[in-house]
């Protein structure tokens, strides 16, 4: 799609989601509100996204659903990270992590750690960023979540590049690429190849 088609599709999705909300059973509401928030993010409607995530949080509480509660907190934390509101984002992500830990949701804990690593990297705290990524990676490996293992390796490569450890960055990108090739994820393969190209360009290796 070109940009115009993507925005048209997003506008249609927002319209359909809003039309279906009054028709949903209470237990269906939190997930649809989370989905709606993600579409709002795609079109840059940050306030609407935040409102949708907060409504999902409230709906999850009404359904006594601590896992979706924590997922809603995670989405708010990631949204705030994208907006550069790092202190508040960190609070939400830490809260979400505690929620996932309380329910034994290891994948959820790994997700919050990955987001926290990105937040710390954006602040230039590369040591703590890597610690968060490595802790998340350990959980993803425990769960044999190959898709997210590759994503984390890619995140760690970005930090290595920021630290000008180009050899380490290349090694991590190539490891992620190998996993993505095994999974047959062509979009992710393209991203890995693009990252390798940017890494070479950054070193003047035309």
Short mmCIF file of C-alpha atoms in Angstrom, two decimals, residues 3-4 10 25 34 40 52 56 66 88 121 123 131 136 141 194-195:
data_model
loop_
_atom_site.label_atom_id
_atom_site.label_comp_id
_atom_site.label_asym_id
_atom_site.label_seq_id
_atom_site.Cartn_x
_atom_site.Cartn_y
_atom_site.Cartn_z
CA UNK A 3 0.62 6.00 2.50
CA UNK A 4 -2.81 7.17 1.41
CA UNK A 10 -6.78 2.67 9.30
CA UNK A 25 -20.08 -8.66 25.50
CA UNK A 34 -6.44 -2.58 22.84
CA UNK A 40 -4.94 5.08 16.70
CA UNK A 52 -8.46 3.55 24.40
CA UNK A 56 -9.16 -1.34 28.17
CA UNK A 66 -5.17 -9.18 35.65
CA UNK A 88 6.06 8.07 33.26
CA UNK A 121 18.49 2.90 25.03
CA UNK A 123 17.88 7.72 27.11
CA UNK A 131 20.67 -5.84 30.98
CA UNK A 136 14.11 -10.62 28.30
CA UNK A 141 14.89 -18.63 25.05
CA UNK A 194 18.56 -3.34 5.71
CA UNK A 195 20.27 -3.18 9.12
#
